[in-house]
Amino acid sequence: MKSAAGLPSASANDVRLLCCGAEYFPALLAAIQAATTVIHLETYIFADDATGRQIAQALIDAARRGVSVRVVYDGFGSSAWVGAIDKQLRTSGVQVEIYRPERGRQLLRRSRLRRMHRKITVIDGRFAFIGGINVIDDLNMPEPRSPRFDFAVSLRGPLVALIESVTDKLWRQLHRSRLSDALDAALPDDPPTVVAPVADARSAWFAVRDNLSHRRDIEQEYLIAIGHASSEIILANAYFVPGRRFRRALIDAAERGVKIRLLLQGRQEYWLQHFATRALYGSLLAAGVEIHDYERSFLHAKVAVVDSRWATVGSSNIDPFSLLLAREANVFVDDAAFASELKARLELAITADSRPVLPAHWERRSWWNRTLTWVAYGVARGMLGLMGYGRH
């Protein structure tokens, strides 16, 4: 399976799967502590908690030993979390930019919904981390029972240069403009999706979503993979409210005999997204799509495996926020070993930590539950329509 677009590269990439903060943060810390020249870190949430302070201290230590450290966090995503960390970073030599700071009359503007949701770190132009994991403790949430279930990847190889160019371009623009509304419309395009072989000569590629020329790049990668699927699709997504094309692609795949399993959020984190997602369960179940509600903890993953070979890990949910509004970044891998590892993690979560949604039980829901799901879906769609994003 190949990318929708891209330029070939000659050398190999090493792509490693990291599950949850227990695997991700030690690897990220070790890379930051070993940095010698430059660190770019982008995150939607940078939290003033034990994990955030640990990462912040590592960044401060790097800056003190002469490493150029650049941090970008989202002005909405981090507004309730960042606390004193912002000042500590800035006064210790770390360069900090905020993507769309929350302030004044801007709170009512349509552009407020255009956030920087991607999670990328690039170190010394040699190592990169991409995924769905914010700089926040896995257990920093209401009534934690287990860590958030999420994934990232670490990368080495020529693909890192492309990823660094994306972070560098956004950094330079933010640094020049301080993200003024007048200049925001002129934020530069990110580079096109680029393909580069992994160690066994199969392909890995990197795609972004922005509000200029890469509006549908990540969604298109999903649609191509689903359209070519011949046996199986496993998709885990925290906020799953796909548009018509995406739903139609899944239903078409199920109708041609592809086994489809969706691992979705079982615990209510945000009521609107939670119930809006459930409004779509009926049509998917009727088409033969399996749905499993993850209940051990909060599901935060944005990953998929197709035919035990194609896989993706990234920041993009399958919902209007990610697919129509936010800056996102995903890595795609065409490699049986990588896909098998991710598949095994997802299958364990499905069998051990989730509850299947059975069609017969779903049809017997109470009237108030049915009403709530469709009210939530209608509110979500109506909000998008009012903001000018109604067609999807």
mmCIF file of C-alpha atoms in Angstrom:
data_model
loop_
_atom_site.group_PDB
_atom_site.id
_atom_site.type_symbol
_atom_site.label_atom_id
_atom_site.label_comp_id
_atom_site.label_asym_id
_atom_site.label_seq_id
_atom_site.Cartn_x
_atom_site.Cartn_y
_atom_site.Cartn_z
ATOM 1 C CA MET A 1 0.000 0.000 0.000
ATOM 2 C CA LYS A 2 1.448 3.379 -0.950
ATOM 3 C CA SER A 3 0.830 6.945 0.131
ATOM 4 C CA ALA A 4 -1.619 9.200 -1.645
ATOM 5 C CA ALA A 5 1.292 11.447 -2.592
ATOM 6 C CA GLY A 6 4.986 11.616 -1.960
ATOM 7 C CA LEU A 7 8.584 11.596 -3.039
ATOM 8 C CA PRO A 8 10.792 8.514 -2.590
ATOM 9 C CA SER A 9 13.846 8.541 -0.329
ATOM 10 C CA ALA A 10 16.879 6.290 -0.576
ATOM 11 C CA SER A 11 17.719 5.369 2.996
ATOM 12 C CA ALA A 12 16.064 3.363 5.780
ATOM 13 C CA ASN A 13 14.046 4.540 8.748
ATOM 14 C CA ASP A 14 13.781 2.864 12.127
ATOM 15 C CA VAL A 15 10.223 3.152 13.485
ATOM 16 C CA ARG A 16 9.505 1.958 17.045
ATOM 17 C CA LEU A 17 6.088 1.680 18.680
ATOM 18 C CA LEU A 18 5.619 3.216 22.150
ATOM 19 C CA CYS A 19 2.511 2.438 24.204
ATOM 20 C CA CYS A 20 1.266 4.847 26.854
ATOM 21 C CA GLY A 21 3.368 7.154 28.971
ATOM 22 C CA ALA A 22 5.190 4.260 30.626
ATOM 23 C CA GLU A 23 7.043 3.597 27.360
ATOM 24 C CA TYR A 24 6.910 7.038 25.796
ATOM 25 C CA PHE A 25 8.193 9.396 28.489
ATOM 26 C CA PRO A 26 11.367 7.438 29.431
ATOM 27 C CA ALA A 27 12.318 7.293 25.743
ATOM 28 C CA LEU A 28 11.562 11.000 25.274
ATOM 29 C CA LEU A 29 13.505 11.957 28.416
ATOM 30 C CA ALA A 30 16.521 9.922 27.381
ATOM 31 C CA ALA A 31 16.567 11.588 23.964
ATOM 32 C CA ILE A 32 16.242 15.094 25.464
ATOM 33 C CA GLN A 33 19.020 14.371 27.969
ATOM 34 C CA ALA A 34 21.306 13.227 25.143
ATOM 35 C CA ALA A 35 20.558 16.230 22.869
ATOM 36 C CA THR A 36 23.569 18.258 21.755
ATOM 37 C CA THR A 37 22.317 20.872 19.274
ATOM 38 C CA VAL A 38 18.566 21.514 18.929
ATOM 39 C CA ILE A 39 15.220 20.338 20.292
ATOM 40 C CA HIS A 40 11.825 21.141 18.751
ATOM 41 C CA LEU A 41 8.817 20.133 20.880
ATOM 42 C CA GLU A 42 5.190 20.689 19.880
ATOM 43 C CA THR A 43 2.287 19.621 22.097
ATOM 44 C CA TYR A 44 -1.378 20.415 22.490
ATOM 45 C CA ILE A 45 -1.188 20.109 26.294
ATOM 46 C CA PHE A 46 1.846 20.903 28.451
ATOM 47 C CA ALA A 47 0.735 20.205 32.015
ATOM 48 C CA ASP A 48 2.166 21.473 35.270
ATOM 49 C CA ASP A 49 2.140 18.034 36.890
ATOM 50 C CA ALA A 50 4.820 15.481 37.818
ATOM 51 C CA THR A 51 5.371 14.392 34.214
ATOM 52 C CA GLY A 52 5.246 17.908 32.790
ATOM 53 C CA ARG A 53 7.726 19.182 35.364
ATOM 54 C CA GLN A 54 10.082 16.299 34.624
ATOM 55 C CA ILE A 55 10.030 17.026 30.897
ATOM 56 C CA ALA A 56 10.341 20.771 31.556
ATOM 57 C CA GLN A 57 13.399 20.234 33.755
ATOM 58 C CA ALA A 58 15.044 18.088 31.081
ATOM 59 C CA LEU A 59 14.408 20.862 28.528
ATOM 60 C CA ILE A 60 15.806 23.478 30.924
ATOM 61 C CA ASP A 61 18.905 21.367 31.564
ATOM 62 C CA ALA A 62 19.402 21.014 27.800
ATOM 63 C CA ALA A 63 19.127 24.780 27.302
ATOM 64 C CA ARG A 64 21.672 25.375 30.074
ATOM 65 C CA ARG A 65 24.217 23.147 28.359
ATOM 66 C CA GLY A 66 23.865 25.119 25.141
ATOM 67 C CA VAL A 67 21.169 23.220 23.238
ATOM 68 C CA SER A 68 18.718 25.406 21.291
ATOM 69 C CA VAL A 69 15.357 24.387 22.796
ATOM 70 C CA ARG A 70 12.103 25.454 21.126
ATOM 71 C CA VAL A 71 8.706 24.629 22.610
ATOM 72 C CA VAL A 72 5.308 25.282 21.021
ATOM 73 C CA TYR A 73 2.120 24.519 22.916
ATOM 74 C CA ASP A 74 -1.484 25.254 22.029
ATOM 75 C CA GLY A 75 -3.077 28.285 23.645
ATOM 76 C CA PHE A 76 -6.393 26.542 24.241
ATOM 77 C CA GLY A 77 -5.232 23.006 24.975
ATOM 78 C CA SER A 78 -2.675 24.118 27.552
ATOM 79 C CA SER A 79 -4.481 27.128 29.017
ATOM 80 C CA ALA A 80 -5.859 25.213 32.010
ATOM 81 C CA TRP A 81 -2.766 23.045 32.469
ATOM 82 C CA VAL A 82 0.524 24.813 31.895
ATOM 83 C CA GLY A 83 0.647 26.788 35.166
ATOM 84 C CA ALA A 84 4.092 27.972 36.252
ATOM 85 C CA ILE A 85 5.907 25.864 33.677
ATOM 86 C CA ASP A 86 5.665 28.566 31.014
ATOM 87 C CA LYS A 87 7.564 31.078 33.147
ATOM 88 C CA GLN A 88 10.105 28.481 34.282
ATOM 89 C CA LEU A 89 10.904 27.530 30.704
ATOM 90 C CA ARG A 90 11.199 31.106 29.487
ATOM 91 C CA THR A 91 13.397 32.303 32.366
ATOM 92 C CA SER A 92 15.722 29.313 31.957
ATOM 93 C CA GLY A 93 16.681 29.845 28.334
ATOM 94 C CA VAL A 94 14.001 27.759 26.629
ATOM 95 C CA GLN A 95 12.321 29.521 23.691
ATOM 96 C CA VAL A 96 8.516 29.264 23.944
ATOM 97 C CA GLU A 97 5.782 30.141 21.467
ATOM 98 C CA ILE A 98 2.035 29.721 21.994
ATOM 99 C CA TYR A 99 -0.198 28.696 19.119
ATOM 100 C CA ARG A 100 -3.223 31.010 19.187
ATOM 101 C CA PRO A 101 -3.158 32.363 22.738
ATOM 102 C CA GLU A 102 -6.589 32.654 24.357
ATOM 103 C CA ARG A 103 -7.371 36.316 24.904
ATOM 104 C CA GLY A 104 -10.106 38.938 24.762
ATOM 105 C CA ARG A 105 -12.525 39.152 21.870
ATOM 106 C CA GLN A 106 -10.724 36.356 20.024
ATOM 107 C CA LEU A 107 -12.664 33.897 22.194
ATOM 108 C CA LEU A 108 -15.729 34.443 19.979
ATOM 109 C CA ARG A 109 -13.986 34.176 16.639
ATOM 110 C CA ARG A 110 -14.426 31.291 14.247
ATOM 111 C CA SER A 111 -10.661 30.893 14.020
ATOM 112 C CA ARG A 112 -10.539 29.956 17.705
ATOM 113 C CA LEU A 113 -11.339 26.359 16.740
ATOM 114 C CA ARG A 114 -8.233 26.077 14.565
ATOM 115 C CA ARG A 115 -5.831 24.539 17.055
ATOM 116 C CA MET A 116 -2.362 22.982 16.993
ATOM 117 C CA HIS A 117 -3.254 19.446 18.100
ATOM 118 C CA ARG A 118 -0.160 17.576 16.922
ATOM 119 C CA LYS A 119 2.458 16.093 19.256
ATOM 120 C CA ILE A 120 5.945 16.115 17.726
ATOM 121 C CA THR A 121 9.439 16.245 19.160
ATOM 122 C CA VAL A 122 12.563 16.391 16.974
ATOM 123 C CA ILE A 123 16.041 16.163 18.510
ATOM 124 C CA ASP A 124 19.338 17.042 16.811
ATOM 125 C CA GLY A 125 17.732 16.415 13.411
ATOM 126 C CA ARG A 126 18.276 12.698 14.068
ATOM 127 C CA PHE A 127 15.427 11.525 16.282
ATOM 128 C CA ALA A 128 11.698 12.243 16.188
ATOM 129 C CA PHE A 129 8.694 11.314 18.291
ATOM 130 C CA ILE A 130 5.151 11.534 16.904
ATOM 131 C CA GLY A 131 1.844 10.322 18.266
ATOM 132 C CA GLY A 132 -1.140 11.172 20.390
ATOM 133 C CA ILE A 133 0.523 11.572 23.791
ATOM 134 C CA ASN A 134 0.550 15.046 25.332
ATOM 135 C CA VAL A 135 3.037 16.222 27.945
ATOM 136 C CA ILE A 136 0.786 15.240 30.827
ATOM 137 C CA ASP A 137 0.775 12.444 33.385
ATOM 138 C CA ASP A 138 -1.187 9.374 32.276
ATOM 139 C CA LEU A 139 -3.126 9.455 35.531
ATOM 140 C CA ASN A 140 -3.881 13.183 35.509
ATOM 141 C CA MET A 141 -7.634 12.790 34.966
ATOM 142 C CA PRO A 142 -10.847 12.380 36.972
ATOM 143 C CA GLU A 143 -11.064 9.155 38.965
ATOM 144 C CA PRO A 144 -8.105 7.390 37.352
ATOM 145 C CA ARG A 145 -8.109 3.616 37.433
ATOM 146 C CA SER A 146 -5.431 2.976 34.836
ATOM 147 C CA PRO A 147 -3.270 5.149 32.564
ATOM 148 C CA ARG A 148 -4.724 6.660 29.412
ATOM 149 C CA PHE A 149 -4.438 4.223 26.532
ATOM 150 C CA ASP A 150 -2.406 5.933 23.826
ATOM 151 C CA PHE A 151 0.471 5.457 21.398
ATOM 152 C CA ALA A 152 3.447 7.232 19.863
ATOM 153 C CA VAL A 153 6.388 6.231 17.695
ATOM 154 C CA SER A 154 10.081 7.043 17.809
ATOM 155 C CA LEU A 155 11.814 7.515 14.473
ATOM 156 C CA ARG A 156 15.368 7.577 13.181
ATOM 157 C CA GLY A 157 16.351 8.041 9.551
ATOM 158 C CA PRO A 158 15.755 10.390 6.622
ATOM 159 C CA LEU A 159 12.086 10.937 7.444
ATOM 160 C CA VAL A 160 13.235 12.953 10.467
ATOM 161 C CA ALA A 161 14.499 15.752 8.202
ATOM 162 C CA LEU A 162 11.008 16.231 6.753
ATOM 163 C CA ILE A 163 9.425 16.225 10.195
ATOM 164 C CA GLU A 164 11.960 18.767 11.419
ATOM 165 C CA SER A 165 11.224 21.020 8.450
ATOM 166 C CA VAL A 166 7.536 21.018 9.432
ATOM 167 C CA THR A 167 8.260 21.989 13.042
ATOM 168 C CA ASP A 168 10.849 24.550 12.001
ATOM 169 C CA LYS A 169 8.491 26.215 9.540
ATOM 170 C CA LEU A 170 5.734 26.616 12.117
ATOM 171 C CA TRP A 171 8.229 27.843 14.698
ATOM 172 C CA ARG A 172 9.640 30.527 12.415
ATOM 173 C CA GLN A 173 6.196 31.776 11.485
ATOM 174 C CA LEU A 174 5.025 31.946 15.089
ATOM 175 C CA HIS A 175 8.244 33.598 16.146
ATOM 176 C CA ARG A 176 7.897 36.288 13.467
ATOM 177 C CA SER A 177 4.241 37.057 13.825
ATOM 178 C CA ARG A 178 3.382 36.040 17.386
ATOM 179 C CA LEU A 179 0.415 34.509 15.598
ATOM 180 C CA SER A 180 -1.441 37.755 14.940
ATOM 181 C CA ASP A 181 -4.858 37.247 13.385
ATOM 182 C CA ALA A 182 -3.841 39.316 10.352
ATOM 183 C CA LEU A 183 -0.948 37.031 9.531
ATOM 184 C CA ASP A 184 -2.556 33.743 10.477
ATOM 185 C CA ALA A 185 -4.201 33.312 7.091
ATOM 186 C CA ALA A 186 -0.735 33.411 5.583
ATOM 187 C CA LEU A 187 0.727 30.622 7.714
ATOM 188 C CA PRO A 188 2.866 28.686 5.244
ATOM 189 C CA ASP A 189 1.958 25.308 3.857
ATOM 190 C CA ASP A 190 3.639 22.305 5.371
ATOM 191 C CA PRO A 191 5.693 20.159 2.977
ATOM 192 C CA PRO A 192 3.871 17.439 1.046
ATOM 193 C CA THR A 193 3.531 13.899 2.294
ATOM 194 C CA VAL A 194 6.845 12.112 1.742
ATOM 195 C CA VAL A 195 7.550 8.387 1.475
ATOM 196 C CA ALA A 196 10.734 6.795 2.780
ATOM 197 C CA PRO A 197 11.620 3.089 3.118
ATOM 198 C CA VAL A 198 11.995 1.481 6.548
ATOM 199 C CA ALA A 199 14.730 -0.993 7.386
ATOM 200 C CA ASP A 200 13.310 -3.945 5.437
ATOM 201 C CA ALA A 201 12.646 -1.815 2.316
ATOM 202 C CA ARG A 202 8.953 -1.393 3.020
ATOM 203 C CA SER A 203 7.579 2.125 3.275
ATOM 204 C CA ALA A 204 6.959 4.667 6.013
ATOM 205 C CA TRP A 205 5.584 8.139 5.433
ATOM 206 C CA PHE A 206 4.504 11.227 7.312
ATOM 207 C CA ALA A 207 1.433 13.358 6.666
ATOM 208 C CA VAL A 208 0.096 16.553 8.165
ATOM 209 C CA ARG A 209 -3.262 18.297 8.160
ATOM 210 C CA ASP A 210 -3.455 22.070 8.039
ATOM 211 C CA ASN A 211 -5.976 24.668 6.896
ATOM 212 C CA LEU A 212 -4.288 25.475 3.596
ATOM 213 C CA SER A 213 -3.122 22.904 1.053
ATOM 214 C CA HIS A 214 -3.122 19.796 3.278
ATOM 215 C CA ARG A 215 -6.687 19.897 4.498
ATOM 216 C CA ARG A 216 -7.527 16.263 3.804
ATOM 217 C CA ASP A 217 -4.141 14.540 3.593
ATOM 218 C CA ILE A 218 -4.566 12.401 6.726
ATOM 219 C CA GLU A 219 -8.176 11.511 5.989
ATOM 220 C CA GLN A 220 -7.201 10.600 2.432
ATOM 221 C CA GLU A 221 -4.534 8.192 3.697
ATOM 222 C CA TYR A 222 -7.183 6.462 5.797
ATOM 223 C CA LEU A 223 -9.651 6.314 2.917
ATOM 224 C CA ILE A 224 -7.084 4.785 0.553
ATOM 225 C CA ALA A 225 -6.157 2.113 3.097
ATOM 226 C CA ILE A 226 -9.793 1.305 3.879
ATOM 227 C CA GLY A 227 -10.644 1.221 0.180
ATOM 228 C CA HIS A 228 -7.866 -1.294 -0.489
ATOM 229 C CA ALA A 229 -8.505 -3.446 2.583
ATOM 230 C CA SER A 230 -9.087 -7.091 1.758
ATOM 231 C CA SER A 231 -9.353 -8.885 5.096
ATOM 232 C CA GLU A 232 -9.277 -6.811 8.273
ATOM 233 C CA ILE A 233 -9.369 -3.305 9.737
ATOM 234 C CA ILE A 234 -8.749 -2.473 13.401
ATOM 235 C CA LEU A 235 -9.205 1.181 14.260
ATOM 236 C CA ALA A 236 -8.857 2.761 17.713
ATOM 237 C CA ASN A 237 -9.942 6.356 18.117
ATOM 238 C CA ALA A 238 -10.722 8.514 21.104
ATOM 239 C CA TYR A 239 -13.252 10.818 19.421
ATOM 240 C CA PHE A 240 -14.910 9.074 16.511
ATOM 241 C CA VAL A 241 -17.449 11.179 14.599
ATOM 242 C CA PRO A 242 -16.563 10.474 10.944
ATOM 243 C CA GLY A 243 -18.091 12.285 8.018
ATOM 244 C CA ARG A 244 -20.169 10.679 5.297
ATOM 245 C CA ARG A 245 -17.227 9.604 3.104
ATOM 246 C CA PHE A 246 -15.442 7.898 5.959
ATOM 247 C CA ARG A 247 -18.583 6.091 7.153
ATOM 248 C CA ARG A 248 -19.370 5.027 3.606
ATOM 249 C CA ALA A 249 -15.836 3.653 3.168
ATOM 250 C CA LEU A 250 -16.152 1.538 6.323
ATOM 251 C CA ILE A 251 -19.594 0.246 5.381
ATOM 252 C CA ASP A 252 -18.450 -0.584 1.831
ATOM 253 C CA ALA A 253 -15.465 -2.490 3.245
ATOM 254 C CA ALA A 254 -17.708 -4.437 5.617
ATOM 255 C CA GLU A 255 -20.102 -5.267 2.777
ATOM 256 C CA ARG A 256 -17.276 -6.754 0.700
ATOM 257 C CA GLY A 257 -16.345 -9.057 3.599
ATOM 258 C CA VAL A 258 -13.638 -7.112 5.456
ATOM 259 C CA LYS A 259 -13.705 -7.748 9.205
ATOM 260 C CA ILE A 260 -13.835 -4.352 10.905
ATOM 261 C CA ARG A 261 -13.289 -3.767 14.612
ATOM 262 C CA LEU A 262 -13.596 -0.299 16.130
ATOM 263 C CA LEU A 263 -12.134 0.345 19.578
ATOM 264 C CA LEU A 264 -13.841 3.496 20.865
ATOM 265 C CA GLN A 265 -14.197 5.526 24.037
ATOM 266 C CA GLY A 266 -16.281 3.676 26.599
ATOM 267 C CA ARG A 267 -15.951 6.137 29.470
ATOM 268 C CA GLN A 268 -17.628 9.527 29.242
ATOM 269 C CA GLU A 269 -14.954 12.227 29.192
ATOM 270 C CA TYR A 270 -16.809 14.923 27.218
ATOM 271 C CA TRP A 271 -20.542 14.337 27.006
ATOM 272 C CA LEU A 272 -21.078 15.943 23.595
ATOM 273 C CA GLN A 273 -18.447 13.861 21.789
ATOM 274 C CA HIS A 274 -19.396 10.766 23.767
ATOM 275 C CA PHE A 275 -23.055 10.767 22.781
ATOM 276 C CA ALA A 276 -22.515 12.195 19.283
ATOM 277 C CA THR A 277 -20.284 9.193 18.538
ATOM 278 C CA ARG A 278 -23.027 6.837 19.699
ATOM 279 C CA ALA A 279 -25.483 8.316 17.240
ATOM 280 C CA LEU A 280 -23.472 6.552 14.505
ATOM 281 C CA TYR A 281 -23.336 3.126 16.146
ATOM 282 C CA GLY A 282 -26.597 1.863 14.651
ATOM 283 C CA SER A 283 -25.665 2.197 10.977
ATOM 284 C CA LEU A 284 -22.198 0.750 11.550
ATOM 285 C CA LEU A 285 -23.472 -2.223 13.551
ATOM 286 C CA ALA A 286 -26.145 -2.861 10.921
ATOM 287 C CA ALA A 287 -23.398 -3.105 8.289
ATOM 288 C CA GLY A 288 -21.529 -5.729 10.309
ATOM 289 C CA VAL A 289 -18.898 -3.456 11.867
ATOM 290 C CA GLU A 290 -17.839 -4.609 15.347
ATOM 291 C CA ILE A 291 -17.694 -1.908 18.016
ATOM 292 C CA HIS A 292 -15.885 -2.315 21.327
ATOM 293 C CA ASP A 293 -16.096 0.303 24.087
ATOM 294 C CA TYR A 294 -12.787 0.673 25.941
ATOM 295 C CA GLU A 295 -13.600 0.802 29.649
ATOM 296 C CA ARG A 296 -10.391 0.228 31.597
ATOM 297 C CA SER A 297 -9.478 3.903 31.435
ATOM 298 C CA PHE A 298 -9.768 6.820 29.045
ATOM 299 C CA LEU A 299 -8.959 5.898 25.467
ATOM 300 C CA HIS A 300 -6.768 8.549 23.838
ATOM 301 C CA ALA A 301 -5.329 6.521 20.946
ATOM 302 C CA LYS A 302 -5.547 7.540 17.283
ATOM 303 C CA VAL A 303 -4.226 4.443 15.510
ATOM 304 C CA ALA A 304 -5.248 1.822 12.958
ATOM 305 C CA VAL A 305 -4.054 -1.409 11.332
ATOM 306 C CA VAL A 306 -5.233 -2.681 7.934
ATOM 307 C CA ASP A 307 -4.606 -6.207 6.608
ATOM 308 C CA SER A 308 -1.888 -6.789 9.247
ATOM 309 C CA ARG A 309 0.493 -4.617 7.237
ATOM 310 C CA TRP A 310 -0.565 -0.961 6.914
ATOM 311 C CA ALA A 311 -0.589 0.994 10.169
ATOM 312 C CA THR A 312 -0.849 4.559 11.381
ATOM 313 C CA VAL A 313 -0.041 6.308 14.667
ATOM 314 C CA GLY A 314 -0.653 9.999 15.204
ATOM 315 C CA SER A 315 -2.599 12.861 16.720
ATOM 316 C CA SER A 316 -5.616 12.909 14.407
ATOM 317 C CA ASN A 317 -8.975 11.755 15.671
ATOM 318 C CA ILE A 318 -11.667 10.782 13.181
ATOM 319 C CA ASP A 319 -13.899 13.726 13.987
ATOM 320 C CA PRO A 320 -14.576 17.203 12.573
ATOM 321 C CA PHE A 321 -12.143 18.899 14.960
ATOM 322 C CA SER A 322 -9.185 16.860 13.702
ATOM 323 C CA LEU A 323 -10.264 16.391 10.082
ATOM 324 C CA LEU A 324 -11.540 19.922 9.393
ATOM 325 C CA LEU A 325 -9.947 22.335 11.855
ATOM 326 C CA ALA A 326 -6.781 21.335 13.704
ATOM 327 C CA ARG A 327 -3.138 20.971 12.731
ATOM 328 C CA GLU A 328 -2.436 17.245 13.010
ATOM 329 C CA ALA A 329 0.409 14.842 12.226
ATOM 330 C CA ASN A 330 0.408 11.079 11.612
ATOM 331 C CA VAL A 331 3.039 8.539 10.674
ATOM 332 C CA PHE A 332 1.996 5.741 8.302
ATOM 333 C CA VAL A 333 3.907 2.479 8.061
ATOM 334 C CA ASP A 334 3.661 -0.330 5.512
ATOM 335 C CA ASP A 335 5.472 -3.059 7.427
ATOM 336 C CA ALA A 336 4.184 -6.425 8.671
ATOM 337 C CA ALA A 337 6.280 -6.530 11.851
ATOM 338 C CA PHE A 338 5.282 -3.035 12.990
ATOM 339 C CA ALA A 339 1.620 -3.603 12.106
ATOM 340 C CA SER A 340 1.594 -6.940 13.932
ATOM 341 C CA GLU A 341 2.939 -5.351 17.104
ATOM 342 C CA LEU A 342 0.311 -2.611 17.045
ATOM 343 C CA LYS A 343 -2.401 -5.139 16.191
ATOM 344 C CA ALA A 344 -1.433 -7.310 19.165
ATOM 345 C CA ARG A 345 -1.682 -4.327 21.524
ATOM 346 C CA LEU A 346 -5.109 -3.416 20.178
ATOM 347 C CA GLU A 347 -6.424 -6.975 20.285
ATOM 348 C CA LEU A 348 -5.362 -7.282 23.915
ATOM 349 C CA ALA A 349 -7.214 -4.053 24.712
ATOM 350 C CA ILE A 350 -10.301 -5.346 22.888
ATOM 351 C CA THR A 351 -10.379 -8.702 24.658
ATOM 352 C CA ALA A 352 -9.211 -7.682 28.139
ATOM 353 C CA ASP A 353 -10.261 -4.069 28.632
ATOM 354 C CA SER A 354 -13.346 -3.480 26.498
ATOM 355 C CA ARG A 355 -17.023 -4.331 26.255
ATOM 356 C CA PRO A 356 -18.510 -5.353 22.904
ATOM 357 C CA VAL A 357 -21.520 -3.381 21.719
ATOM 358 C CA LEU A 358 -23.982 -6.045 20.617
ATOM 359 C CA PRO A 359 -26.489 -5.074 17.910
ATOM 360 C CA ALA A 360 -29.418 -6.689 19.730
ATOM 361 C CA HIS A 361 -28.644 -4.834 22.948
ATOM 362 C CA TRP A 362 -28.103 -1.595 21.067
ATOM 363 C CA GLU A 363 -31.553 -1.811 19.515
ATOM 364 C CA ARG A 364 -33.110 -2.164 22.983
ATOM 365 C CA ARG A 365 -31.792 1.141 24.305
ATOM 366 C CA SER A 366 -34.172 3.359 26.232
ATOM 367 C CA TRP A 367 -35.936 6.198 24.451
ATOM 368 C CA TRP A 368 -34.078 8.821 26.480
ATOM 369 C CA ASN A 369 -30.714 7.325 25.524
ATOM 370 C CA ARG A 370 -31.669 7.377 21.847
ATOM 371 C CA THR A 371 -32.841 10.964 22.176
ATOM 372 C CA LEU A 372 -29.671 12.060 23.940
ATOM 373 C CA THR A 373 -27.411 10.565 21.287
ATOM 374 C CA TRP A 374 -29.209 12.297 18.430
ATOM 375 C CA VAL A 375 -29.487 15.597 20.312
ATOM 376 C CA ALA A 376 -25.723 15.492 20.934
ATOM 377 C CA TYR A 377 -25.061 14.658 17.284
ATOM 378 C CA GLY A 378 -27.368 17.452 16.143
ATOM 379 C CA VAL A 379 -25.725 19.970 18.472
ATOM 380 C CA ALA A 380 -22.258 18.971 17.259
ATOM 381 C CA ARG A 381 -23.263 19.261 13.609
ATOM 382 C CA GLY A 382 -25.112 22.502 14.257
ATOM 383 C CA MET A 383 -22.093 24.066 15.929
ATOM 384 C CA LEU A 384 -19.958 23.182 12.933
ATOM 385 C CA GLY A 385 -22.564 24.642 10.597
ATOM 386 C CA LEU A 386 -22.665 27.903 12.515
ATOM 387 C CA MET A 387 -18.880 28.099 12.306
ATOM 388 C CA GLY A 388 -18.987 27.486 8.541
ATOM 389 C CA TYR A 389 -17.878 23.840 8.543
ATOM 390 C CA GLY A 390 -21.199 22.145 7.928
ATOM 391 C CA ARG A 391 -20.385 19.993 4.890
ATOM 392 C CA HIS A 392 -18.390 16.907 5.739
#
